[in-house]
C-alpha positions as a Markdown table, in Angstrom:
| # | Residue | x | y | z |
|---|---|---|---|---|
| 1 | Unk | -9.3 | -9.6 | 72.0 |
| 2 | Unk | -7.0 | -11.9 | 70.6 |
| 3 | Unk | -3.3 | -11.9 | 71.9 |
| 4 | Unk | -0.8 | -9.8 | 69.4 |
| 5 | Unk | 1.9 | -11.3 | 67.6 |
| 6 | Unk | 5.5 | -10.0 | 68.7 |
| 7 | Unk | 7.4 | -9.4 | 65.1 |
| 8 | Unk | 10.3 | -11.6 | 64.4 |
| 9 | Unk | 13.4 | -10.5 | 65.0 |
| 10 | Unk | 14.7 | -12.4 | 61.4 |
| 11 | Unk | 11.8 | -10.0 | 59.8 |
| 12 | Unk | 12.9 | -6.8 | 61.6 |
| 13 | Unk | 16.5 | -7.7 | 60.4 |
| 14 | Unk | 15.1 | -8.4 | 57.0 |
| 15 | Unk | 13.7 | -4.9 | 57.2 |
| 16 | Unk | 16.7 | -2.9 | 58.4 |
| 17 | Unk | 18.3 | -3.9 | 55.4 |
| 18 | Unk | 15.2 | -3.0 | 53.2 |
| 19 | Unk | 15.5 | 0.2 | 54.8 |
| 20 | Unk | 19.0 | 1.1 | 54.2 |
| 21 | Unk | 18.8 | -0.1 | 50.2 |
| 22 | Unk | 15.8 | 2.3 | 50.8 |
| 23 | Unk | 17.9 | 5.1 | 52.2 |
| 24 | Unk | 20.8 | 4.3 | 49.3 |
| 25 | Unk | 18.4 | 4.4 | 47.0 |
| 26 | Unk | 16.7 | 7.7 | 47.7 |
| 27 | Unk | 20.0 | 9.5 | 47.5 |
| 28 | Unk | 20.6 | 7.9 | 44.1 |
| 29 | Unk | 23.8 | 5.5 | 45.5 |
| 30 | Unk | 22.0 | 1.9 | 44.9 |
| 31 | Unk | 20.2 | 1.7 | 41.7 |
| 32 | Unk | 22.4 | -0.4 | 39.1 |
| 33 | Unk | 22.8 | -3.0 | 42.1 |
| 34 | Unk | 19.6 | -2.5 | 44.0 |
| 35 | Unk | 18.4 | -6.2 | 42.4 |
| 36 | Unk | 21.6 | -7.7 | 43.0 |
| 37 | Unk | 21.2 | -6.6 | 47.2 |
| 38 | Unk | 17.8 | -7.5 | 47.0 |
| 39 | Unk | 18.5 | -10.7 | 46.0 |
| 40 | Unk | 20.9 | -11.6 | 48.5 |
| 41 | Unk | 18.6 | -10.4 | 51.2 |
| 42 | Unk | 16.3 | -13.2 | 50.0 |
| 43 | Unk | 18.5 | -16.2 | 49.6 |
| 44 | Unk | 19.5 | -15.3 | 53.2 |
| 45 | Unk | 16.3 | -15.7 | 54.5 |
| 46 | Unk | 16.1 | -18.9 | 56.8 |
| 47 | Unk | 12.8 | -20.5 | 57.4 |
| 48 | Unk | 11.0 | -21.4 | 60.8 |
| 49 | Unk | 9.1 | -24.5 | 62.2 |
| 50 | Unk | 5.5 | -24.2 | 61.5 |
| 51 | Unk | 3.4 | -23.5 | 64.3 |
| 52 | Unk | 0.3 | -23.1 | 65.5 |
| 53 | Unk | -1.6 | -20.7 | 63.7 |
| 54 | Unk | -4.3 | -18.5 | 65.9 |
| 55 | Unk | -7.9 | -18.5 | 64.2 |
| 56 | Unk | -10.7 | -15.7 | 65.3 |
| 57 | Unk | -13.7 | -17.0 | 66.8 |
| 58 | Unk | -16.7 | -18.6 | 65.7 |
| 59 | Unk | -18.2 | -16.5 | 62.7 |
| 60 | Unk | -21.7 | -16.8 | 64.8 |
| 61 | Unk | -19.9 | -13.9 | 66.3 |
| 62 | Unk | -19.8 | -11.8 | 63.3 |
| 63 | Unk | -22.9 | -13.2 | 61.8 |
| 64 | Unk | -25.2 | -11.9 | 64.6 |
| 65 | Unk | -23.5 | -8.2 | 64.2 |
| 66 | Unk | -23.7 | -7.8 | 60.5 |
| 67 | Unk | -27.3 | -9.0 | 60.7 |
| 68 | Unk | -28.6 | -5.4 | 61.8 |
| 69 | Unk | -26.2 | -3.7 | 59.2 |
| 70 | Unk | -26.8 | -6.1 | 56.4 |
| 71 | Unk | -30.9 | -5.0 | 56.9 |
| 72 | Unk | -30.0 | -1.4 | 56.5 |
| 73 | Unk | -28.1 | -2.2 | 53.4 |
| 74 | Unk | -24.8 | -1.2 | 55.2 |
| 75 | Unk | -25.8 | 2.1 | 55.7 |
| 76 | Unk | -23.9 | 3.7 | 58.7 |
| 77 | Unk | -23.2 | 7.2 | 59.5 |
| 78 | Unk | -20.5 | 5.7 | 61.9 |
| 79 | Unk | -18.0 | 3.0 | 63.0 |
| 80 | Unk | -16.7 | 3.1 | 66.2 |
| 81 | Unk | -13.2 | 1.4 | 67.3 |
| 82 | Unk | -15.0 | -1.5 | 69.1 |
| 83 | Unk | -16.8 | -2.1 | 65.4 |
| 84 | Unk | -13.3 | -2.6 | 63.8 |
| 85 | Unk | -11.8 | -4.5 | 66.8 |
| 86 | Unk | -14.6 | -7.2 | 66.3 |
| 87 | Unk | -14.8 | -7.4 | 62.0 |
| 88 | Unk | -10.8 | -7.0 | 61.9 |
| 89 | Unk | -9.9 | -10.5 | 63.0 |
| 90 | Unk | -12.2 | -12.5 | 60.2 |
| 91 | Unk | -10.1 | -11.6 | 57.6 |
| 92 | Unk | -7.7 | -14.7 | 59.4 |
| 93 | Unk | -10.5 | -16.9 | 58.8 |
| 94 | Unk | -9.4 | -20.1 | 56.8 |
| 95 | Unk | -13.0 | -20.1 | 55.8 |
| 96 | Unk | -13.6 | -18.6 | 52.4 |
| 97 | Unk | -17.5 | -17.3 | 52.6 |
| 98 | Unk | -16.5 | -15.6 | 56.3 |
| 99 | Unk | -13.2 | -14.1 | 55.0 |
| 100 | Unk | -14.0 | -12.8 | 51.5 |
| 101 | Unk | -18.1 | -12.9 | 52.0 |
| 102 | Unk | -18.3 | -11.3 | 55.2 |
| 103 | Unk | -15.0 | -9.2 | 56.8 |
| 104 | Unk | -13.8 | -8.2 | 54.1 |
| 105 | Unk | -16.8 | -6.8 | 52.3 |
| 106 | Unk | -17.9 | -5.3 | 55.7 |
| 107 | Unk | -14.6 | -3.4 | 55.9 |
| 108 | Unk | -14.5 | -2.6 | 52.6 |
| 109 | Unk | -17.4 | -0.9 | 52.9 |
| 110 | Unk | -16.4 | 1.1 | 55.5 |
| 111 | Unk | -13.2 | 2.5 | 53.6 |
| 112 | Unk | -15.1 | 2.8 | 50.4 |
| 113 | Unk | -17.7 | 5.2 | 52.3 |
| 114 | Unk | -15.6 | 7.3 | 53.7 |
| 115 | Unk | -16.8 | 7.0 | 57.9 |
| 116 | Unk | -13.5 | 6.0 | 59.0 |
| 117 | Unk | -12.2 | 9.0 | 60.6 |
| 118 | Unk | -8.0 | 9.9 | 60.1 |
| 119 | Unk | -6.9 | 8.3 | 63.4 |
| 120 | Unk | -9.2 | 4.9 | 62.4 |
| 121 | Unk | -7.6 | 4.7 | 58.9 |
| 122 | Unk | -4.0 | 5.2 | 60.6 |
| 123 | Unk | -5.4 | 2.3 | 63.0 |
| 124 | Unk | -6.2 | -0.2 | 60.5 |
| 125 | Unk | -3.5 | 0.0 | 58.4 |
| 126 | Unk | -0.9 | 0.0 | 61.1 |
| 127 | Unk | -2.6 | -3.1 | 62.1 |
| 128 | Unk | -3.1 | -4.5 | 58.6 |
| 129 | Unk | 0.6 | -3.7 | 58.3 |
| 130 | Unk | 2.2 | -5.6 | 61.4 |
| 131 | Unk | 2.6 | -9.3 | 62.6 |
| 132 | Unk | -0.8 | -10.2 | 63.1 |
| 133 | Unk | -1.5 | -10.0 | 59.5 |
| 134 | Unk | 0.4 | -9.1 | 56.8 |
| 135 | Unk | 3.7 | -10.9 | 58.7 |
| 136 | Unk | 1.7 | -14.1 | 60.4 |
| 137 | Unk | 3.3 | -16.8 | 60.2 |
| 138 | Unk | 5.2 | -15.5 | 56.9 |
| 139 | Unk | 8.6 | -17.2 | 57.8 |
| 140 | Unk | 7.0 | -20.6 | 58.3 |
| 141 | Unk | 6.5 | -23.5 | 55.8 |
| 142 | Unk | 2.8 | -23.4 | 54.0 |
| 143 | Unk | 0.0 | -22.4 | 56.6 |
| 144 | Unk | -3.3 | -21.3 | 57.4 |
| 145 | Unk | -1.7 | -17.7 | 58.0 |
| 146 | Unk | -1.5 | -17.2 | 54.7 |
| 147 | Unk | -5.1 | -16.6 | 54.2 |
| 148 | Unk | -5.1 | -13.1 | 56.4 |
| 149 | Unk | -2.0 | -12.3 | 54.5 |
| 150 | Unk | -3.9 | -12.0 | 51.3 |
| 151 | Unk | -6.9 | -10.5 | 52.8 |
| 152 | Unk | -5.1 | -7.8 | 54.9 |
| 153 | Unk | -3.0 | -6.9 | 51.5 |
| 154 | Unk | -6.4 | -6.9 | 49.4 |
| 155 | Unk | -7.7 | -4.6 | 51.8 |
| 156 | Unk | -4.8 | -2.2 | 51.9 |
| 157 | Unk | -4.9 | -2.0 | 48.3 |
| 158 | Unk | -8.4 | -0.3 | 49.2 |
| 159 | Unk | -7.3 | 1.5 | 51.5 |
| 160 | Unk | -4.6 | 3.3 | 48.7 |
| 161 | Unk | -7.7 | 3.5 | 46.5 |
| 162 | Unk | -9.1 | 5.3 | 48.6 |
| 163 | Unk | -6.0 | 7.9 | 49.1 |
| 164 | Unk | -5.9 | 7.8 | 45.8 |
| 165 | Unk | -9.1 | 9.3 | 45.1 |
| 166 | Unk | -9.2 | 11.6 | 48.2 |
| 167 | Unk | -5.7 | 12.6 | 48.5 |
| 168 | Unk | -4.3 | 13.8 | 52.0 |
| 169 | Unk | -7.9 | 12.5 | 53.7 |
| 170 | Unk | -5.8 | 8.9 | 54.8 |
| 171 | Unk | -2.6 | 10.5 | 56.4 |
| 172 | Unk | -0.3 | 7.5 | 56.3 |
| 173 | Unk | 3.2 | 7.4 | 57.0 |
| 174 | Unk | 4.9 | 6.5 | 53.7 |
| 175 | Unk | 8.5 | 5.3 | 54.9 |
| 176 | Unk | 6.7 | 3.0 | 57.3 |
| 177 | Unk | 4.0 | 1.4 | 54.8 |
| 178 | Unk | 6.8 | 1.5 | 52.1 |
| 179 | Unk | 9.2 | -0.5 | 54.6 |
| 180 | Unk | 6.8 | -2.6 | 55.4 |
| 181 | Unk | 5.3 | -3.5 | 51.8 |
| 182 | Unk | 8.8 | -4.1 | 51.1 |
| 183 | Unk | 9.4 | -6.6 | 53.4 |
| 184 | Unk | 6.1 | -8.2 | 52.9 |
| 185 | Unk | 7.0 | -8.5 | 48.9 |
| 186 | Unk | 10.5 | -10.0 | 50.3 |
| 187 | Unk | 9.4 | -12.8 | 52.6 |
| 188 | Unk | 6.1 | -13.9 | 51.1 |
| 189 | Unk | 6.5 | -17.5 | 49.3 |
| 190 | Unk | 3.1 | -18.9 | 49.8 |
| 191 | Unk | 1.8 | -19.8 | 45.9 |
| 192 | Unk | -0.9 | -22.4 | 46.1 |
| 193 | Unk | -3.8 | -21.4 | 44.9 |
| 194 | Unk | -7.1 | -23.4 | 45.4 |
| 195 | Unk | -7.0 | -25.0 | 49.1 |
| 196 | Unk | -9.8 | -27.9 | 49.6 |
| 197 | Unk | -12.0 | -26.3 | 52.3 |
| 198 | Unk | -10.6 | -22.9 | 52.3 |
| 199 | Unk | -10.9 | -21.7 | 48.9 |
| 200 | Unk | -8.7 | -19.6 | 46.9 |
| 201 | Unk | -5.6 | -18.5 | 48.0 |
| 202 | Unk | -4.6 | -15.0 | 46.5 |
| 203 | Unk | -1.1 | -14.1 | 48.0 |
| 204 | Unk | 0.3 | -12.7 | 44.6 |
| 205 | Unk | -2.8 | -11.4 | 42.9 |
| 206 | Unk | -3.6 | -9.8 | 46.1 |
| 207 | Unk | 0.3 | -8.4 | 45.8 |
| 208 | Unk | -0.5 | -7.2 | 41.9 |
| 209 | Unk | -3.4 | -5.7 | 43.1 |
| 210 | Unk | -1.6 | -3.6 | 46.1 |
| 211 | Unk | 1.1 | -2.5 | 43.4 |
| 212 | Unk | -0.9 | -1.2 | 40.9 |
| 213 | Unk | -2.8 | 0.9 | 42.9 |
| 214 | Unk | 0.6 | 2.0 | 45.0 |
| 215 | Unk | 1.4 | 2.8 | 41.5 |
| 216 | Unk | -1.5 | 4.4 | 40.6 |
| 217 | Unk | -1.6 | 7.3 | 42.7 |
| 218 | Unk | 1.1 | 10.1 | 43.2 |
| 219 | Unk | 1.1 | 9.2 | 47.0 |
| 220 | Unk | 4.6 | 7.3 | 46.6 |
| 221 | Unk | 7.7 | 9.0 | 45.1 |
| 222 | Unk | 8.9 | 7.6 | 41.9 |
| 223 | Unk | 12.3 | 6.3 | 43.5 |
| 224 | Unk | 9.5 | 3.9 | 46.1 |
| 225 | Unk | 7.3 | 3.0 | 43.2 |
| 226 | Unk | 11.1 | 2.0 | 41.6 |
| 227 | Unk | 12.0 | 0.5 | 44.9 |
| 228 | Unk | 9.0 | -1.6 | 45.1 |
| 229 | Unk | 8.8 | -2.6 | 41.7 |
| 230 | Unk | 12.4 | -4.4 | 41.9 |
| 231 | Unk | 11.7 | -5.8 | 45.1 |
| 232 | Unk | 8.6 | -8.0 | 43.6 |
| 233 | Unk | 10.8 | -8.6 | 40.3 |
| 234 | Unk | 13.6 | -10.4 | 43.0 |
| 235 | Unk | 10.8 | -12.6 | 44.4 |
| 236 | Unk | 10.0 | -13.8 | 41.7 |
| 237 | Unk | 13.0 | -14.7 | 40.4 |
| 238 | Unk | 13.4 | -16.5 | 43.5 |
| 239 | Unk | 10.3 | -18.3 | 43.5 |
| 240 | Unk | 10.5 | -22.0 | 43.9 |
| 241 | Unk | 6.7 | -23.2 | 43.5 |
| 242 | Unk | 4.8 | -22.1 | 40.3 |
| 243 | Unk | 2.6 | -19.1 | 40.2 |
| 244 | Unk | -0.1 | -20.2 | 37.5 |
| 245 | Unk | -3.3 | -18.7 | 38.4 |
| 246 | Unk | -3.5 | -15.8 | 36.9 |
| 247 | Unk | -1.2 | -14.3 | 39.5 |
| 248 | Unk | 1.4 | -13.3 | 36.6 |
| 249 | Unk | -1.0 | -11.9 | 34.1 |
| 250 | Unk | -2.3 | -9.6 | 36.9 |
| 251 | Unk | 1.8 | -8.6 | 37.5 |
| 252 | Unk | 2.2 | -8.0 | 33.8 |
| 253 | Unk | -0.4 | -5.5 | 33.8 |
| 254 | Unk | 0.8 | -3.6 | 36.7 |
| 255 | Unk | 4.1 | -3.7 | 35.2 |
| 256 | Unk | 2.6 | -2.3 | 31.4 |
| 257 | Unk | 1.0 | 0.5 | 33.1 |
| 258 | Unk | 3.6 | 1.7 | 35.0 |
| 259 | Unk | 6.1 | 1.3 | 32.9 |
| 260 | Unk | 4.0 | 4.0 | 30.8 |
| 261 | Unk | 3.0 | 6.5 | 33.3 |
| 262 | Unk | 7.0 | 8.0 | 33.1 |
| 263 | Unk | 10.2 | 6.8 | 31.1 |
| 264 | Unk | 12.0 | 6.3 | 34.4 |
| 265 | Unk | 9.3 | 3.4 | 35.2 |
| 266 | Unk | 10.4 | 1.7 | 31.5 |
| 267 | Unk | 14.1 | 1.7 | 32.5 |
| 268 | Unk | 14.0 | 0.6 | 35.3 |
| 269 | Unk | 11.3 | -2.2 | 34.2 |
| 270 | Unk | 13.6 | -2.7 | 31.2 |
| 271 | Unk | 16.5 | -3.0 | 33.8 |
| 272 | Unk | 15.1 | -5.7 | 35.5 |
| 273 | Unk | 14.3 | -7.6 | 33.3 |
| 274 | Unk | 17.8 | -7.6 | 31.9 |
| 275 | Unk | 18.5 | -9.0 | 35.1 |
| 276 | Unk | 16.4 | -12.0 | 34.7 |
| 277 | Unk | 19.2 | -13.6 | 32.4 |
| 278 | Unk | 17.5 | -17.0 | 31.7 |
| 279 | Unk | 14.0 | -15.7 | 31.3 |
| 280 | Unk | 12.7 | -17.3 | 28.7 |
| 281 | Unk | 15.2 | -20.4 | 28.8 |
| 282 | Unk | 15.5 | -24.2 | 29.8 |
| 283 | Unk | 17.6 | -25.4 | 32.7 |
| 284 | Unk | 20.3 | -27.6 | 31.8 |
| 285 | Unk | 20.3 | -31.2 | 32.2 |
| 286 | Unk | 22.7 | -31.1 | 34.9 |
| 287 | Unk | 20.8 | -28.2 | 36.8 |
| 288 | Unk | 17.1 | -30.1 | 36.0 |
| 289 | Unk | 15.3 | -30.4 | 39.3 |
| 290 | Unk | 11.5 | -29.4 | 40.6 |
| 291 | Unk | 12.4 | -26.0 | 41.7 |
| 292 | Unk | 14.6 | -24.7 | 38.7 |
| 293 | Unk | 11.8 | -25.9 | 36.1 |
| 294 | Unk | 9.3 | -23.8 | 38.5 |
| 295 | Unk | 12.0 | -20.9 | 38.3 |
| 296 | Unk | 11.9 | -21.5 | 34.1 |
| 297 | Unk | 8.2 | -21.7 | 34.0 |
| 298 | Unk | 7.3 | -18.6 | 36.1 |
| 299 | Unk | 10.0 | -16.4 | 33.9 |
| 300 | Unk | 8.2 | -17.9 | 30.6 |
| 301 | Unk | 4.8 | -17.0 | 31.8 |
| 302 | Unk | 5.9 | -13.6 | 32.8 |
| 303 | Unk | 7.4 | -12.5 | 29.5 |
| 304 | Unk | 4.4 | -14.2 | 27.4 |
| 305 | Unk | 1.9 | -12.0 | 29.4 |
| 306 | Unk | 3.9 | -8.8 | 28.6 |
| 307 | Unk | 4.2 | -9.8 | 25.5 |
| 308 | Unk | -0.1 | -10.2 | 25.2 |
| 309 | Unk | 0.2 | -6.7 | 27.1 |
| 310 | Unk | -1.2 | -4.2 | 23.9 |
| 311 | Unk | 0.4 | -0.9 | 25.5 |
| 312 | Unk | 3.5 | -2.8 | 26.6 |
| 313 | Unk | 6.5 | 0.2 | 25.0 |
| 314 | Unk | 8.1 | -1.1 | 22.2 |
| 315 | Unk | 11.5 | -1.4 | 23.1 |
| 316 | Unk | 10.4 | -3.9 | 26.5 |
| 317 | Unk | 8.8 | -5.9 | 23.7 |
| 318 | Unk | 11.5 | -5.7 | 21.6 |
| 319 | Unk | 13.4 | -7.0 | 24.3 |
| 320 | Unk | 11.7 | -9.7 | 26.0 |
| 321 | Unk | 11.0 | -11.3 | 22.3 |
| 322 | Unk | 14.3 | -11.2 | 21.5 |
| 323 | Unk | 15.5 | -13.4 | 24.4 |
| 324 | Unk | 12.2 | -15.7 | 24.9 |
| 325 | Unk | 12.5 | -18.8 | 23.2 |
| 326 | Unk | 10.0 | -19.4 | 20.9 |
């Protein structure tokens, strides 16, 4: 058993204030400035040294237990904690094939066919949740510890499809996996995409992926699906490096569909957006550097891809073609 990760106190900070724009917004005090706060939780964010990151073992590990349940086609009547505690740490592996061919099709199997008792769902996403995974090494400089952040979000996703589909089976606590989403959303800054040796990197599709199905269901209230849904528009805004694999068409159509599941969803999409005042512009000449032409670019992308969204409501469109410049 690997040795646990103690959380950062700069992330529990960053998470205390999450929680009281949380608590603000539930009782309807925060919601013309909630970007604005959001945003300066952000840009007060300080970065850490990279460190060592901690790797699982040696897939033969792995390997040699999925042999038996590979032959039976993953058929299993039963997974017991000592199951979990063994497949759980692979999804850290900077090793594409054992990450996304092995762990996490093993334990997405398990979700998916329902053996995971109450107590083991809790288990799993309180761990998926917490520093060893979706907080490893998140305040650091580009590093391998972004790989299990992307897995661990990908399989929470699952998880909520899951809830989604059997509602009240998963028995989550919602302030805690809101809080922690949130805070997630707020920190993450990793955006590069193919790594030589390691594969794809997924941090923001696996992000899109989380929110739409957080969005999907009618687990959340509408003021956390609101919440959330700002929260990922002020990190994007503050995005330095470019997001250019897909990430933002994936975002767009999170955003389309819930914009059209209530009104309240278009406004405050609508909302945001009006809040992204240069989206769609050029950086001045005296404001030209690498990181403002990423901030340009990733705002461009964003509105062209609502734009290609069909069911995108009118007056968005109306909006966003308005200000983009052509």
């Amino acid at each position: 058993m690997t040795k646990k990760i103690e959380m950062d106190a700069q992330i529990i900070a960053v998470r205390d204030q999450l929680q009281k724009l949380r608590d603000e917004l539930h009782d309807g005090n925060v919601y013309q400035t909630l970007g604005q706060r959001v945003s300066h939780i952000i840009l007060n964010t300080r970065r850490r040294q990279r460190t060592t990151v901690t790797l699982p073992p040696d897939v033969a590990q792995l390997e040699e237990w999925l042999a038996p349940l590979i032959a039976k086609d993953y058929h299993v009547t039963h997974v017991s904690q000592a199951d979990l505690d063994l497949v759980l740490p692979y999804l850290r592996s900077t090793d594409y094939r054992t990450r996304y061919g092995l762990a996490l099709p093993t334990l997405i199997r398990f979700v998916d066919s329902g053996v995971l008792s109450a107590d083991q769902f809790r288990w799993l996403a309180l761990q998926l949740l917490g520093p060893d995974y979706l907080f490893n090494h998140i305040l650091e400089p580009v590093n391998r510890g972004a790989f299990g952040r992307a897995a661990a979000t990908r399989l929470l996703a699952v998880v909520m499809e899951y809830e989604n589909n059997h509602p009240g089976t998963v028995h989550l606590n919602v302030d805690h996996f809101v809080i922690q989403i949130a805070t997630y959303i707020c920190l993450e800054t990793d955006t590069r995409g193919f790594v030589t040796h390691s594969g794809q990197l997924t941090t923001f599709s696996e992000m899109a992926f989380l929110m739409d199905r957080l969005g999907a269901g009618d687990w959340l209230p509408r003021a956390d699906k609101i919440f959330l849904m700002v929260i990922l528009f002020e990190r994007l805004k503050q995005l330095k490096t470019p997001l250019y694999n897909g990430e933002l068409t994936q975002i767009s159509s999170y955003l389309t569909t819930l914009a059209n599941r209530n009104v309240l969803y278009e406004s405050a999409l609508l909302d945001a957006l009006n809040q992204w005042p240069d989206l769609g512009g050029f950086p001045s000449l005296e404001d030209s550097n690498t990181s403002r032409w990423n901030l340009m670019f990733n705002g461009r992308r964003l509105a062209g891809d609502l734009c290609f969204q069909l069911d995108l409501p009118k007056r968005i469109q109306d909006n966003l073609m308005r200000r983009m410049v052509l």
